[in-house]
Amino acid sequence: GRGASGTGAQAYGQIGGGGSLHNSAMSGTTTVTASGDVILTGGDSSNRSARIGLGGVGIGDTAVNADLTDAATSVTATNVTMTGGIGASAFTQIGAGGGASGGDNPFVGTIAGATTVAATGSITMGSGGNSGVFGSFSQIGIGGRGADAATMNGDTTVTFGNGLTLDASSGGLNSYVQIGAGGDDADGVITSNTAVTGTGDIVLTAGAATSGSYAQIGSGGTDADGGDITGNVLVGGDSLTLNGGAGTGG
């Protein structure tokens, strides 16, 4: 399967209820099963996201919260590849929620739902963007960049059969790579366990942008300071490599 966004206005690709700038409460699970690969690729201009899960870019506002309940997301595939685009907020995500828009409209609401990704092969996640844009992250888990959620409740479980790579080295501002709930500048009380296990090497590489180009397994993220974070983190594989970047964290 493939979820990819293009070049037109609000040209996002999404499997799951909601959509860009949607303003209402939503409920429902999202399940994707592929006998081959699942590939998500962000687009080349603002808000061209590619995501699987309830929610969307910049949903909810101060008048109408986009509360997401019973919003479990499950993806099963051979290989999973997620790559942020070069446009602002041209992110990729598996999980309920959604990042702030290119105009910096945040997600507003609460999120409840587990995220499960099972790949018999590899999982590869990369950030996007460039020096002039921001927010082209890749994330498995609920939340997203700038998610202004009062609460985020939902475990993140990822299994793989041939290695896991989280690479933010090509990302622009706030273009992180993360497995876990939260995200860059995500506010709210987070209750979420994160379990990432499989066969093969695990490699995390941070980026060189001046802010928010991190690689992380676990809840939270740069400037995710809106409330307490509760949850265990379990990581298991053949080997583990962590590479810090040249950028700064805030």
PDB file of C-alpha atoms in Angstrom:
ATOM      1  CA  GLY A   1       0.000   0.000   0.000  1.00  0.00           C
ATOM      2  CA  ARG A   2       1.056   3.610  -0.446  1.00  0.00           C
ATOM      3  CA  GLY A   3      -0.034   6.851   1.144  1.00  0.00           C
ATOM      4  CA  ALA A   4       1.477   9.870  -0.546  1.00  0.00           C
ATOM      5  CA  SER A   5       0.600  13.525  -0.794  1.00  0.00           C
ATOM      6  CA  GLY A   6       1.060  15.648  -3.907  1.00  0.00           C
ATOM      7  CA  THR A   7       1.469  19.274  -4.925  1.00  0.00           C
ATOM      8  CA  GLY A   8      -2.031  20.849  -4.786  1.00  0.00           C
ATOM      9  CA  ALA A   9      -3.649  22.818  -1.944  1.00  0.00           C
ATOM     10  CA  GLN A  10      -4.363  20.516   1.033  1.00  0.00           C
ATOM     11  CA  ALA A  11      -3.240  17.596  -1.158  1.00  0.00           C
ATOM     12  CA  TYR A  12      -2.844  15.112   1.645  1.00  0.00           C
ATOM     13  CA  GLY A  13      -3.084  11.322   1.599  1.00  0.00           C
ATOM     14  CA  GLN A  14      -4.910   9.722   4.546  1.00  0.00           C
ATOM     15  CA  ILE A  15      -6.455   6.441   5.638  1.00  0.00           C
ATOM     16  CA  GLY A  16      -8.719   7.184   8.609  1.00  0.00           C
ATOM     17  CA  GLY A  17     -11.509   9.524   9.580  1.00  0.00           C
ATOM     18  CA  GLY A  18     -11.067  13.291   9.697  1.00  0.00           C
ATOM     19  CA  GLY A  19      -8.923  15.321   7.333  1.00  0.00           C
ATOM     20  CA  SER A  20      -7.059  18.595   7.129  1.00  0.00           C
ATOM     21  CA  LEU A  21      -8.473  21.372   9.380  1.00  0.00           C
ATOM     22  CA  HIS A  22     -11.421  19.183  10.453  1.00  0.00           C
ATOM     23  CA  ASN A  23     -13.278  20.608  13.481  1.00  0.00           C
ATOM     24  CA  SER A  24     -15.358  18.041  15.382  1.00  0.00           C
ATOM     25  CA  ALA A  25     -15.043  15.108  17.756  1.00  0.00           C
ATOM     26  CA  MET A  26     -14.391  11.731  16.142  1.00  0.00           C
ATOM     27  CA  SER A  27     -14.325   8.088  17.192  1.00  0.00           C
ATOM     28  CA  GLY A  28     -13.248   4.897  15.460  1.00  0.00           C
ATOM     29  CA  THR A  29     -10.396   2.494  14.809  1.00  0.00           C
ATOM     30  CA  THR A  30      -8.170   2.423  11.723  1.00  0.00           C
ATOM     31  CA  THR A  31      -6.778  -0.926  10.522  1.00  0.00           C
ATOM     32  CA  VAL A  32      -4.458  -1.449   7.541  1.00  0.00           C
ATOM     33  CA  THR A  33      -3.232  -4.885   6.446  1.00  0.00           C
ATOM     34  CA  ALA A  34      -0.882  -5.211   3.470  1.00  0.00           C
ATOM     35  CA  SER A  35       0.693  -8.353   2.038  1.00  0.00           C
ATOM     36  CA  GLY A  36       3.483  -6.141   0.729  1.00  0.00           C
ATOM     37  CA  ASP A  37       4.956  -2.816   1.815  1.00  0.00           C
ATOM     38  CA  VAL A  38       3.325   0.254   3.352  1.00  0.00           C
ATOM     39  CA  ILE A  39       4.960   3.498   2.141  1.00  0.00           C
ATOM     40  CA  LEU A  40       4.076   6.996   3.364  1.00  0.00           C
ATOM     41  CA  THR A  41       5.712  10.003   1.689  1.00  0.00           C
ATOM     42  CA  GLY A  42       5.073  13.680   2.395  1.00  0.00           C
ATOM     43  CA  GLY A  43       4.624  16.173  -0.434  1.00  0.00           C
ATOM     44  CA  ASP A  44       6.559  19.163  -1.669  1.00  0.00           C
ATOM     45  CA  SER A  45       4.463  22.034  -0.295  1.00  0.00           C
ATOM     46  CA  SER A  46       2.540  23.057   2.828  1.00  0.00           C
ATOM     47  CA  ASN A  47       0.195  20.547   4.555  1.00  0.00           C
ATOM     48  CA  ARG A  48       0.901  17.720   2.094  1.00  0.00           C
ATOM     49  CA  SER A  49       0.906  15.046   4.784  1.00  0.00           C
ATOM     50  CA  ALA A  50       0.595  11.274   4.420  1.00  0.00           C
ATOM     51  CA  ARG A  51      -0.916   9.541   7.443  1.00  0.00           C
ATOM     52  CA  ILE A  52      -2.807   6.525   8.731  1.00  0.00           C
ATOM     53  CA  GLY A  53      -5.144   7.093  11.677  1.00  0.00           C
ATOM     54  CA  LEU A  54      -7.992   9.247  12.912  1.00  0.00           C
ATOM     55  CA  GLY A  55      -7.300  13.007  12.745  1.00  0.00           C
ATOM     56  CA  GLY A  56      -5.532  15.284  10.277  1.00  0.00           C
ATOM     57  CA  VAL A  57      -3.459  18.423   9.823  1.00  0.00           C
ATOM     58  CA  GLY A  58      -4.358  21.296  12.169  1.00  0.00           C
ATOM     59  CA  ILE A  59      -7.694  19.848  13.315  1.00  0.00           C
ATOM     60  CA  GLY A  60      -9.755  21.397  16.103  1.00  0.00           C
ATOM     61  CA  ASP A  61      -9.633  24.964  17.414  1.00  0.00           C
ATOM     62  CA  THR A  62     -10.324  26.925  20.594  1.00  0.00           C
ATOM     63  CA  ALA A  63     -14.081  26.858  19.909  1.00  0.00           C
ATOM     64  CA  VAL A  64     -14.502  23.195  18.898  1.00  0.00           C
ATOM     65  CA  ASN A  65     -12.132  20.529  20.186  1.00  0.00           C
ATOM     66  CA  ALA A  66     -11.418  17.596  17.866  1.00  0.00           C
ATOM     67  CA  ASP A  67     -11.529  14.968  20.628  1.00  0.00           C
ATOM     68  CA  LEU A  68     -10.436  11.571  19.274  1.00  0.00           C
ATOM     69  CA  THR A  69     -11.773   8.578  21.250  1.00  0.00           C
ATOM     70  CA  ASP A  70     -11.478   4.815  20.724  1.00  0.00           C
ATOM     71  CA  ALA A  71      -8.958   5.817  18.070  1.00  0.00           C
ATOM     72  CA  ALA A  72      -6.733   2.739  17.886  1.00  0.00           C
ATOM     73  CA  THR A  73      -4.529   2.439  14.786  1.00  0.00           C
ATOM     74  CA  SER A  74      -3.059  -0.841  13.502  1.00  0.00           C
ATOM     75  CA  VAL A  75      -0.757  -1.429  10.512  1.00  0.00           C
ATOM     76  CA  THR A  76       0.574  -4.818   9.397  1.00  0.00           C
ATOM     77  CA  ALA A  77       2.956  -5.088   6.436  1.00  0.00           C
ATOM     78  CA  THR A  78       6.196  -6.541   5.099  1.00  0.00           C
ATOM     79  CA  ASN A  79       8.252  -3.331   5.161  1.00  0.00           C
ATOM     80  CA  VAL A  80       7.130   0.074   6.439  1.00  0.00           C
ATOM     81  CA  THR A  81       8.754   3.232   5.030  1.00  0.00           C
ATOM     82  CA  MET A  82       7.868   6.758   6.175  1.00  0.00           C
ATOM     83  CA  THR A  83       9.540   9.866   4.739  1.00  0.00           C
ATOM     84  CA  GLY A  84       8.638  13.484   5.464  1.00  0.00           C
ATOM     85  CA  GLY A  85       8.306  15.811   2.470  1.00  0.00           C
ATOM     86  CA  ILE A  86      10.032  19.076   1.676  1.00  0.00           C
ATOM     87  CA  GLY A  87       7.018  21.292   2.385  1.00  0.00           C
ATOM     88  CA  ALA A  88       6.009  22.787   5.733  1.00  0.00           C
ATOM     89  CA  SER A  89       3.982  20.231   7.717  1.00  0.00           C
ATOM     90  CA  ALA A  90       4.387  17.681   4.934  1.00  0.00           C
ATOM     91  CA  PHE A  91       4.726  15.015   7.607  1.00  0.00           C
ATOM     92  CA  THR A  92       4.035  11.288   7.816  1.00  0.00           C
ATOM     93  CA  GLN A  93       2.295   9.621  10.740  1.00  0.00           C
ATOM     94  CA  ILE A  94       0.808   6.326  11.842  1.00  0.00           C
ATOM     95  CA  GLY A  95      -1.448   6.993  14.833  1.00  0.00           C
ATOM     96  CA  ALA A  96      -4.321   9.239  15.861  1.00  0.00           C
ATOM     97  CA  GLY A  97      -3.823  12.999  16.010  1.00  0.00           C
ATOM     98  CA  GLY A  98      -1.957  15.095  13.448  1.00  0.00           C
ATOM     99  CA  GLY A  99       0.603  17.862  13.347  1.00  0.00           C
ATOM    100  CA  ALA A 100       0.104  21.611  13.228  1.00  0.00           C
ATOM    101  CA  SER A 101      -0.569  23.037   9.793  1.00  0.00           C
ATOM    102  CA  GLY A 102       1.906  25.011   7.711  1.00  0.00           C
ATOM    103  CA  GLY A 103       0.118  28.108   9.044  1.00  0.00           C
ATOM    104  CA  ASP A 104       0.886  26.776  12.547  1.00  0.00           C
ATOM    105  CA  ASN A 105      -2.722  25.883  13.421  1.00  0.00           C
ATOM    106  CA  PRO A 106      -2.224  23.207  16.107  1.00  0.00           C
ATOM    107  CA  PHE A 107      -4.208  20.063  16.762  1.00  0.00           C
ATOM    108  CA  VAL A 108      -6.650  20.917  19.582  1.00  0.00           C
ATOM    109  CA  GLY A 109      -8.446  18.162  21.523  1.00  0.00           C
ATOM    110  CA  THR A 110      -7.856  14.964  23.471  1.00  0.00           C
ATOM    111  CA  ILE A 111      -6.541  11.690  22.040  1.00  0.00           C
ATOM    112  CA  ALA A 112      -7.217   8.125  23.223  1.00  0.00           C
ATOM    113  CA  GLY A 113      -6.112   5.072  21.275  1.00  0.00           C
ATOM    114  CA  ALA A 114      -3.266   2.587  20.971  1.00  0.00           C
ATOM    115  CA  THR A 115      -0.911   2.450  17.977  1.00  0.00           C
ATOM    116  CA  THR A 116       0.417  -0.871  16.691  1.00  0.00           C
ATOM    117  CA  VAL A 117       2.789  -1.424  13.761  1.00  0.00           C
ATOM    118  CA  ALA A 118       3.997  -4.915  12.850  1.00  0.00           C
ATOM    119  CA  ALA A 119       6.495  -5.389  10.006  1.00  0.00           C
ATOM    120  CA  THR A 120       7.917  -8.778   9.092  1.00  0.00           C
ATOM    121  CA  GLY A 121      10.731  -6.905   7.327  1.00  0.00           C
ATOM    122  CA  SER A 122      12.239  -3.496   8.078  1.00  0.00           C
ATOM    123  CA  ILE A 123      10.873  -0.208   9.354  1.00  0.00           C
ATOM    124  CA  THR A 124      12.533   2.952   8.009  1.00  0.00           C
ATOM    125  CA  MET A 125      11.537   6.438   9.160  1.00  0.00           C
ATOM    126  CA  GLY A 126      13.020   9.695   7.893  1.00  0.00           C
ATOM    127  CA  SER A 127      12.228  13.368   8.422  1.00  0.00           C
ATOM    128  CA  GLY A 128      11.886  15.906   5.615  1.00  0.00           C
ATOM    129  CA  GLY A 129      11.877  19.637   5.081  1.00  0.00           C
ATOM    130  CA  ASN A 130      14.757  22.006   4.454  1.00  0.00           C
ATOM    131  CA  SER A 131      16.203  25.135   6.022  1.00  0.00           C
ATOM    132  CA  GLY A 132      13.225  27.237   4.941  1.00  0.00           C
ATOM    133  CA  VAL A 133      10.349  25.058   6.181  1.00  0.00           C
ATOM    134  CA  PHE A 134       9.344  23.241   9.357  1.00  0.00           C
ATOM    135  CA  GLY A 135       7.295  20.378  10.735  1.00  0.00           C
ATOM    136  CA  SER A 136       7.924  17.620   8.181  1.00  0.00           C
ATOM    137  CA  PHE A 137       8.334  14.896  10.773  1.00  0.00           C
ATOM    138  CA  SER A 138       7.723  11.142  10.757  1.00  0.00           C
ATOM    139  CA  GLN A 139       6.012   9.583  13.778  1.00  0.00           C
ATOM    140  CA  ILE A 140       4.492   6.306  14.898  1.00  0.00           C
ATOM    141  CA  GLY A 141       2.222   7.086  17.849  1.00  0.00           C
ATOM    142  CA  ILE A 142      -0.534   9.460  18.882  1.00  0.00           C
ATOM    143  CA  GLY A 143      -0.019  13.223  18.890  1.00  0.00           C
ATOM    144  CA  GLY A 144       2.099  15.128  16.375  1.00  0.00           C
ATOM    145  CA  ARG A 145       4.065  18.366  16.227  1.00  0.00           C
ATOM    146  CA  GLY A 146       2.266  21.101  18.155  1.00  0.00           C
ATOM    147  CA  ALA A 147      -0.520  18.801  19.357  1.00  0.00           C
ATOM    148  CA  ASP A 148      -2.332  20.906  21.967  1.00  0.00           C
ATOM    149  CA  ALA A 149      -4.070  17.965  23.635  1.00  0.00           C
ATOM    150  CA  ALA A 150      -5.282  18.105  27.215  1.00  0.00           C
ATOM    151  CA  THR A 151      -4.607  14.355  27.459  1.00  0.00           C
ATOM    152  CA  MET A 152      -2.982  11.724  25.271  1.00  0.00           C
ATOM    153  CA  ASN A 153      -3.683   8.133  26.311  1.00  0.00           C
ATOM    154  CA  GLY A 154      -2.556   5.162  24.238  1.00  0.00           C
ATOM    155  CA  ASP A 155       0.344   2.718  24.098  1.00  0.00           C
ATOM    156  CA  THR A 156       2.682   2.434  21.109  1.00  0.00           C
ATOM    157  CA  THR A 157       3.798  -1.077  20.082  1.00  0.00           C
ATOM    158  CA  VAL A 158       6.177  -1.693  17.174  1.00  0.00           C
ATOM    159  CA  THR A 159       7.656  -5.007  16.008  1.00  0.00           C
ATOM    160  CA  PHE A 160      10.043  -5.622  13.106  1.00  0.00           C
ATOM    161  CA  GLY A 161      11.829  -8.536  11.473  1.00  0.00           C
ATOM    162  CA  ASN A 162      14.785  -6.944   9.692  1.00  0.00           C
ATOM    163  CA  GLY A 163      15.962  -3.770  11.409  1.00  0.00           C
ATOM    164  CA  LEU A 164      14.658  -0.365  12.440  1.00  0.00           C
ATOM    165  CA  THR A 165      16.017   3.033  11.321  1.00  0.00           C
ATOM    166  CA  LEU A 166      14.996   6.478  12.616  1.00  0.00           C
ATOM    167  CA  ASP A 167      16.884   9.156  10.675  1.00  0.00           C
ATOM    168  CA  ALA A 168      16.356  12.903  11.205  1.00  0.00           C
ATOM    169  CA  SER A 169      19.609  13.932   9.529  1.00  0.00           C
ATOM    170  CA  SER A 170      17.862  15.340   6.429  1.00  0.00           C
ATOM    171  CA  GLY A 171      15.185  17.212   8.359  1.00  0.00           C
ATOM    172  CA  GLY A 172      14.475  20.904   8.695  1.00  0.00           C
ATOM    173  CA  LEU A 173      13.181  22.781  11.744  1.00  0.00           C
ATOM    174  CA  ASN A 174      10.944  20.690  14.033  1.00  0.00           C
ATOM    175  CA  SER A 175      11.280  17.782  11.592  1.00  0.00           C
ATOM    176  CA  TYR A 176      11.859  14.949  14.019  1.00  0.00           C
ATOM    177  CA  VAL A 177      11.520  11.169  13.872  1.00  0.00           C
ATOM    178  CA  GLN A 178       9.767   9.469  16.796  1.00  0.00           C
ATOM    179  CA  ILE A 179       8.138   6.259  17.946  1.00  0.00           C
ATOM    180  CA  GLY A 180       5.912   7.142  20.897  1.00  0.00           C
ATOM    181  CA  ALA A 181       3.186   9.536  21.977  1.00  0.00           C
ATOM    182  CA  GLY A 182       3.675  13.309  21.886  1.00  0.00           C
ATOM    183  CA  GLY A 183       5.916  15.129  19.430  1.00  0.00           C
ATOM    184  CA  ASP A 184       7.818  18.383  19.113  1.00  0.00           C
ATOM    185  CA  ASP A 185       6.077  21.135  21.128  1.00  0.00           C
ATOM    186  CA  ALA A 186       3.211  18.765  21.987  1.00  0.00           C
ATOM    187  CA  ASP A 187       1.359  19.887  25.127  1.00  0.00           C
ATOM    188  CA  GLY A 188      -0.755  17.744  27.435  1.00  0.00           C
ATOM    189  CA  VAL A 189      -0.677  14.977  30.012  1.00  0.00           C
ATOM    190  CA  ILE A 190       0.679  11.866  28.290  1.00  0.00           C
ATOM    191  CA  THR A 191      -0.004   8.338  29.564  1.00  0.00           C
ATOM    192  CA  SER A 192       1.595   5.852  27.197  1.00  0.00           C
ATOM    193  CA  ASN A 193       3.904   2.847  27.247  1.00  0.00           C
ATOM    194  CA  THR A 194       6.268   2.372  24.297  1.00  0.00           C
ATOM    195  CA  ALA A 195       7.528  -1.077  23.219  1.00  0.00           C
ATOM    196  CA  VAL A 196       9.831  -1.498  20.215  1.00  0.00           C
ATOM    197  CA  THR A 197      11.204  -5.005  19.643  1.00  0.00           C
ATOM    198  CA  GLY A 198      12.420  -7.153  16.794  1.00  0.00           C
ATOM    199  CA  THR A 199      15.261  -8.754  14.885  1.00  0.00           C
ATOM    200  CA  GLY A 200      18.044  -6.678  13.365  1.00  0.00           C
ATOM    201  CA  ASP A 201      19.864  -3.467  14.191  1.00  0.00           C
ATOM    202  CA  ILE A 202      18.223  -0.362  15.654  1.00  0.00           C
ATOM    203  CA  VAL A 203      19.766   2.953  14.550  1.00  0.00           C
ATOM    204  CA  LEU A 204      18.666   6.437  15.656  1.00  0.00           C
ATOM    205  CA  THR A 205      20.276   9.524  14.076  1.00  0.00           C
ATOM    206  CA  ALA A 206      19.453  13.117  15.010  1.00  0.00           C
ATOM    207  CA  GLY A 207      19.581  16.042  12.586  1.00  0.00           C
ATOM    208  CA  ALA A 208      21.402  19.346  12.216  1.00  0.00           C
ATOM    209  CA  ALA A 209      18.513  21.833  12.243  1.00  0.00           C
ATOM    210  CA  THR A 210      18.618  24.546  14.904  1.00  0.00           C
ATOM    211  CA  SER A 211      15.557  23.156  16.701  1.00  0.00           C
ATOM    212  CA  GLY A 212      13.607  19.951  17.007  1.00  0.00           C
ATOM    213  CA  SER A 213      15.370  17.595  14.582  1.00  0.00           C
ATOM    214  CA  TYR A 214      15.617  14.758  17.067  1.00  0.00           C
ATOM    215  CA  ALA A 215      15.283  10.963  16.857  1.00  0.00           C
ATOM    216  CA  GLN A 216      13.476   9.344  19.802  1.00  0.00           C
ATOM    217  CA  ILE A 217      11.822   6.169  21.039  1.00  0.00           C
ATOM    218  CA  GLY A 218       9.448   7.034  23.877  1.00  0.00           C
ATOM    219  CA  SER A 219       6.815   9.598  24.770  1.00  0.00           C
ATOM    220  CA  GLY A 220       7.470  13.347  24.852  1.00  0.00           C
ATOM    221  CA  GLY A 221       9.668  15.325  22.477  1.00  0.00           C
ATOM    222  CA  THR A 222      11.413  18.694  22.285  1.00  0.00           C
ATOM    223  CA  ASP A 223       9.467  21.326  24.290  1.00  0.00           C
ATOM    224  CA  ALA A 224       6.691  18.817  25.085  1.00  0.00           C
ATOM    225  CA  ASP A 225       5.998  20.540  28.396  1.00  0.00           C
ATOM    226  CA  GLY A 226       2.245  20.787  28.849  1.00  0.00           C
ATOM    227  CA  GLY A 227       1.897  18.132  31.542  1.00  0.00           C
ATOM    228  CA  ASP A 228       3.216  14.975  33.181  1.00  0.00           C
ATOM    229  CA  ILE A 229       4.440  12.032  31.110  1.00  0.00           C
ATOM    230  CA  THR A 230       3.816   8.521  32.435  1.00  0.00           C
ATOM    231  CA  GLY A 231       4.817   5.257  30.781  1.00  0.00           C
ATOM    232  CA  ASN A 232       7.492   2.620  30.388  1.00  0.00           C
ATOM    233  CA  VAL A 233       9.843   2.250  27.408  1.00  0.00           C
ATOM    234  CA  LEU A 234      11.033  -1.155  26.164  1.00  0.00           C
ATOM    235  CA  VAL A 235      13.523  -1.471  23.284  1.00  0.00           C
ATOM    236  CA  GLY A 236      14.954  -4.755  22.008  1.00  0.00           C
ATOM    237  CA  GLY A 237      16.919  -5.765  18.894  1.00  0.00           C
ATOM    238  CA  ASP A 238      20.262  -7.180  17.772  1.00  0.00           C
ATOM    239  CA  SER A 239      22.220  -3.962  18.325  1.00  0.00           C
ATOM    240  CA  LEU A 240      21.480  -0.344  19.181  1.00  0.00           C
ATOM    241  CA  THR A 241      23.216   2.755  17.770  1.00  0.00           C
ATOM    242  CA  LEU A 242      22.410   6.341  18.810  1.00  0.00           C
ATOM    243  CA  ASN A 243      23.893   9.240  16.821  1.00  0.00           C
ATOM    244  CA  GLY A 244      23.540  12.792  18.078  1.00  0.00           C
ATOM    245  CA  GLY A 245      23.192  15.588  15.531  1.00  0.00           C
ATOM    246  CA  ALA A 246      24.732  19.003  15.030  1.00  0.00           C
ATOM    247  CA  GLY A 247      21.572  20.993  15.785  1.00  0.00           C
ATOM    248  CA  THR A 248      20.250  22.385  19.052  1.00  0.00           C
ATOM    249  CA  GLY A 249      17.205  21.287  21.007  1.00  0.00           C
ATOM    250  CA  GLY A 250      15.175  24.430  21.440  1.00  0.00           C
TER     251      GLY A 250
END
